């Protein structure tokens, strides 16, 4: 198992949880972004800068990830592609995307996109709170325990 992080939109507090988990477990982790992302000096934690552009980081994560890898993302289409590749996808809020829930999540996302393009202000997601951070840390820990060899 490797961990891939869609790092452009990943909150710093979540990156810190991931850094600690990667250091503790020795699992290889790569943060992918279209800007430089600083990572702690650790042989199993890397940063990969890709060119800027729509979905360039997402496409790189899909290209490099393999079945069984874990991807941290709030991007629903990216999560769907990872699930199709038999990978795991976890949001920074601790929501595990699965083959059972990803299609409905895509439908909701597409509906909200339609609403926004029609001029409806749908607002953004609420700020990440302590419960979200705890949910993420707990779900990450369970996934690493279950899937790490």
mmCIF file of C-alpha atoms in Angstrom:
data_model
loop_
_atom_site.group_PDB
_atom_site.id
_atom_site.type_symbol
_atom_site.label_atom_id
_atom_site.label_comp_id
_atom_site.label_asym_id
_atom_site.label_seq_id
_atom_site.Cartn_x
_atom_site.Cartn_y
_atom_site.Cartn_z
ATOM 1 C CA UNK A 1 0.000 0.000 0.000
ATOM 2 C CA UNK A 2 1.094 3.524 -0.849
ATOM 3 C CA UNK A 3 -0.617 6.744 0.142
ATOM 4 C CA UNK A 4 -1.269 9.402 -2.501
ATOM 5 C CA UNK A 5 -2.421 12.842 -1.390
ATOM 6 C CA UNK A 6 -4.312 15.250 -3.632
ATOM 7 C CA UNK A 7 -2.333 17.971 -1.891
ATOM 8 C CA UNK A 8 -3.512 21.189 -3.580
ATOM 9 C CA UNK A 9 -6.740 21.247 -1.573
ATOM 10 C CA UNK A 10 -5.726 19.128 1.417
ATOM 11 C CA UNK A 11 -5.824 21.121 4.674
ATOM 12 C CA UNK A 12 -2.484 21.494 6.474
ATOM 13 C CA UNK A 13 -3.844 19.927 9.652
ATOM 14 C CA UNK A 14 -4.705 16.790 7.665
ATOM 15 C CA UNK A 15 -1.238 16.755 6.062
ATOM 16 C CA UNK A 16 0.254 16.813 9.573
ATOM 17 C CA UNK A 17 -1.813 13.769 10.565
ATOM 18 C CA UNK A 18 -0.664 12.026 7.388
ATOM 19 C CA UNK A 19 3.008 12.905 7.999
ATOM 20 C CA UNK A 20 2.830 11.369 11.490
ATOM 21 C CA UNK A 21 1.081 8.245 10.188
ATOM 22 C CA UNK A 22 3.626 7.751 7.383
ATOM 23 C CA UNK A 23 6.523 8.249 9.793
ATOM 24 C CA UNK A 24 4.993 5.840 12.318
ATOM 25 C CA UNK A 25 4.166 3.084 9.805
ATOM 26 C CA UNK A 26 6.914 3.536 7.223
ATOM 27 C CA UNK A 27 4.323 3.560 4.435
ATOM 28 C CA UNK A 28 5.425 5.401 1.300
ATOM 29 C CA UNK A 29 3.445 8.607 0.865
ATOM 30 C CA UNK A 30 3.513 11.088 -2.014
ATOM 31 C CA UNK A 31 1.837 14.495 -1.985
ATOM 32 C CA UNK A 32 0.901 15.528 -5.524
ATOM 33 C CA UNK A 33 0.235 19.195 -6.298
ATOM 34 C CA UNK A 34 0.786 21.823 -8.966
ATOM 35 C CA UNK A 35 2.807 23.865 -6.503
ATOM 36 C CA UNK A 36 5.773 23.057 -4.282
ATOM 37 C CA UNK A 37 4.687 21.279 -1.089
ATOM 38 C CA UNK A 38 7.172 21.082 1.742
ATOM 39 C CA UNK A 39 7.379 17.707 3.438
ATOM 40 C CA UNK A 40 9.323 16.575 6.503
ATOM 41 C CA UNK A 41 12.725 15.017 5.890
ATOM 42 C CA UNK A 42 11.780 11.352 5.778
ATOM 43 C CA UNK A 43 12.758 8.760 3.184
ATOM 44 C CA UNK A 44 9.193 7.514 2.701
ATOM 45 C CA UNK A 45 7.508 10.941 2.337
ATOM 46 C CA UNK A 46 7.806 12.687 -1.026
ATOM 47 C CA UNK A 47 6.343 15.669 -2.808
ATOM 48 C CA UNK A 48 5.613 15.576 -6.534
ATOM 49 C CA UNK A 49 5.034 18.871 -8.299
ATOM 50 C CA UNK A 50 3.083 18.638 -11.557
ATOM 51 C CA UNK A 51 2.351 21.361 -14.074
ATOM 52 C CA UNK A 52 -0.622 23.581 -13.391
ATOM 53 C CA UNK A 53 -3.839 22.912 -15.200
ATOM 54 C CA UNK A 54 -7.264 21.418 -14.694
ATOM 55 C CA UNK A 55 -7.025 17.916 -13.146
ATOM 56 C CA UNK A 56 -3.276 17.538 -13.853
ATOM 57 C CA UNK A 57 -2.564 16.393 -10.273
ATOM 58 C CA UNK A 58 -5.621 14.121 -10.283
ATOM 59 C CA UNK A 59 -4.582 12.519 -13.566
ATOM 60 C CA UNK A 60 -1.067 11.919 -12.218
ATOM 61 C CA UNK A 61 -2.435 10.240 -9.090
ATOM 62 C CA UNK A 62 -4.663 7.971 -11.201
ATOM 63 C CA UNK A 63 -1.743 7.143 -13.497
ATOM 64 C CA UNK A 64 0.652 6.243 -10.667
ATOM 65 C CA UNK A 65 -1.677 4.592 -8.154
ATOM 66 C CA UNK A 66 -2.283 0.859 -8.027
ATOM 67 C CA UNK A 67 -4.935 -1.450 -6.584
ATOM 68 C CA UNK A 68 -4.804 -1.320 -2.804
ATOM 69 C CA UNK A 69 -3.288 2.167 -2.634
ATOM 70 C CA UNK A 70 -4.955 4.834 -0.506
ATOM 71 C CA UNK A 71 -5.766 8.240 -2.003
ATOM 72 C CA UNK A 72 -6.621 11.209 0.198
ATOM 73 C CA UNK A 73 -8.923 13.543 -1.719
ATOM 74 C CA UNK A 74 -12.137 15.496 -1.516
ATOM 75 C CA UNK A 75 -12.429 15.332 -5.324
ATOM 76 C CA UNK A 76 -15.355 12.994 -6.039
ATOM 77 C CA UNK A 77 -14.433 12.182 -9.695
ATOM 78 C CA UNK A 78 -10.857 11.355 -8.605
ATOM 79 C CA UNK A 79 -12.203 9.117 -5.825
ATOM 80 C CA UNK A 80 -14.423 7.335 -8.375
ATOM 81 C CA UNK A 81 -11.450 6.639 -10.648
ATOM 82 C CA UNK A 82 -9.419 5.295 -7.722
ATOM 83 C CA UNK A 83 -12.268 3.007 -6.660
ATOM 84 C CA UNK A 84 -12.509 1.752 -10.268
ATOM 85 C CA UNK A 85 -8.803 0.841 -9.986
ATOM 86 C CA UNK A 86 -9.554 -1.109 -6.772
ATOM 87 C CA UNK A 87 -7.902 1.519 -4.612
ATOM 88 C CA UNK A 88 -9.144 3.208 -1.448
ATOM 89 C CA UNK A 89 -10.267 6.826 -1.293
ATOM 90 C CA UNK A 90 -10.645 8.817 1.924
ATOM 91 C CA UNK A 91 -11.724 12.443 2.210
ATOM 92 C CA UNK A 92 -9.939 14.895 4.535
ATOM 93 C CA UNK A 93 -13.154 14.870 6.597
ATOM 94 C CA UNK A 94 -12.828 11.133 7.192
ATOM 95 C CA UNK A 95 -15.444 9.929 4.699
ATOM 96 C CA UNK A 96 -14.463 6.676 3.048
ATOM 97 C CA UNK A 97 -15.608 6.609 -0.564
ATOM 98 C CA UNK A 98 -16.724 3.134 -1.628
ATOM 99 C CA UNK A 99 -18.212 1.433 -4.655
ATOM 100 C CA UNK A 100 -21.524 1.555 -2.745
ATOM 101 C CA UNK A 101 -21.556 5.336 -2.148
ATOM 102 C CA UNK A 102 -19.466 6.898 -4.922
ATOM 103 C CA UNK A 103 -22.172 6.983 -7.637
ATOM 104 C CA UNK A 104 -24.622 8.863 -5.403
ATOM 105 C CA UNK A 105 -21.816 11.239 -4.404
ATOM 106 C CA UNK A 106 -21.074 11.873 -8.111
ATOM 107 C CA UNK A 107 -24.764 12.552 -8.751
ATOM 108 C CA UNK A 108 -24.941 15.064 -5.888
ATOM 109 C CA UNK A 109 -21.743 16.740 -7.090
ATOM 110 C CA UNK A 110 -23.065 17.016 -10.650
ATOM 111 C CA UNK A 111 -26.374 18.409 -9.378
ATOM 112 C CA UNK A 112 -24.564 21.047 -7.299
ATOM 113 C CA UNK A 113 -22.387 21.957 -10.319
ATOM 114 C CA UNK A 114 -25.565 22.438 -12.373
ATOM 115 C CA UNK A 115 -27.054 24.638 -9.640
ATOM 116 C CA UNK A 116 -23.887 26.772 -9.451
ATOM 117 C CA UNK A 117 -23.699 27.148 -13.240
ATOM 118 C CA UNK A 118 -27.329 28.323 -13.143
ATOM 119 C CA UNK A 119 -26.301 31.139 -10.838
ATOM 120 C CA UNK A 120 -27.440 29.608 -7.544
ATOM 121 C CA UNK A 121 -25.037 30.345 -4.694
ATOM 122 C CA UNK A 122 -24.683 26.958 -3.019
ATOM 123 C CA UNK A 123 -21.972 28.079 -0.612
ATOM 124 C CA UNK A 124 -18.965 25.982 0.097
ATOM 125 C CA UNK A 125 -18.357 23.202 2.540
ATOM 126 C CA UNK A 126 -18.199 24.140 6.216
ATOM 127 C CA UNK A 127 -14.782 24.725 7.760
ATOM 128 C CA UNK A 128 -12.923 21.633 8.874
ATOM 129 C CA UNK A 129 -13.593 21.183 12.585
ATOM 130 C CA UNK A 130 -12.182 19.057 15.404
ATOM 131 C CA UNK A 131 -14.731 16.290 14.792
ATOM 132 C CA UNK A 132 -13.706 16.130 11.113
ATOM 133 C CA UNK A 133 -10.032 15.890 12.075
ATOM 134 C CA UNK A 134 -10.782 13.135 14.595
ATOM 135 C CA UNK A 135 -12.925 11.229 12.063
ATOM 136 C CA UNK A 136 -10.108 11.455 9.530
ATOM 137 C CA UNK A 137 -7.429 10.302 11.988
ATOM 138 C CA UNK A 138 -9.568 7.391 13.202
ATOM 139 C CA UNK A 139 -10.514 6.229 9.702
ATOM 140 C CA UNK A 140 -6.910 6.558 8.503
ATOM 141 C CA UNK A 141 -5.678 4.519 11.448
ATOM 142 C CA UNK A 142 -8.248 1.772 10.759
ATOM 143 C CA UNK A 143 -7.351 1.658 7.060
ATOM 144 C CA UNK A 144 -3.627 1.490 7.733
ATOM 145 C CA UNK A 145 -4.123 -1.245 10.313
ATOM 146 C CA UNK A 146 -6.348 -3.287 7.966
ATOM 147 C CA UNK A 147 -4.382 -2.888 4.745
ATOM 148 C CA UNK A 148 -0.751 -2.350 5.672
ATOM 149 C CA UNK A 149 1.363 -5.462 5.361
#
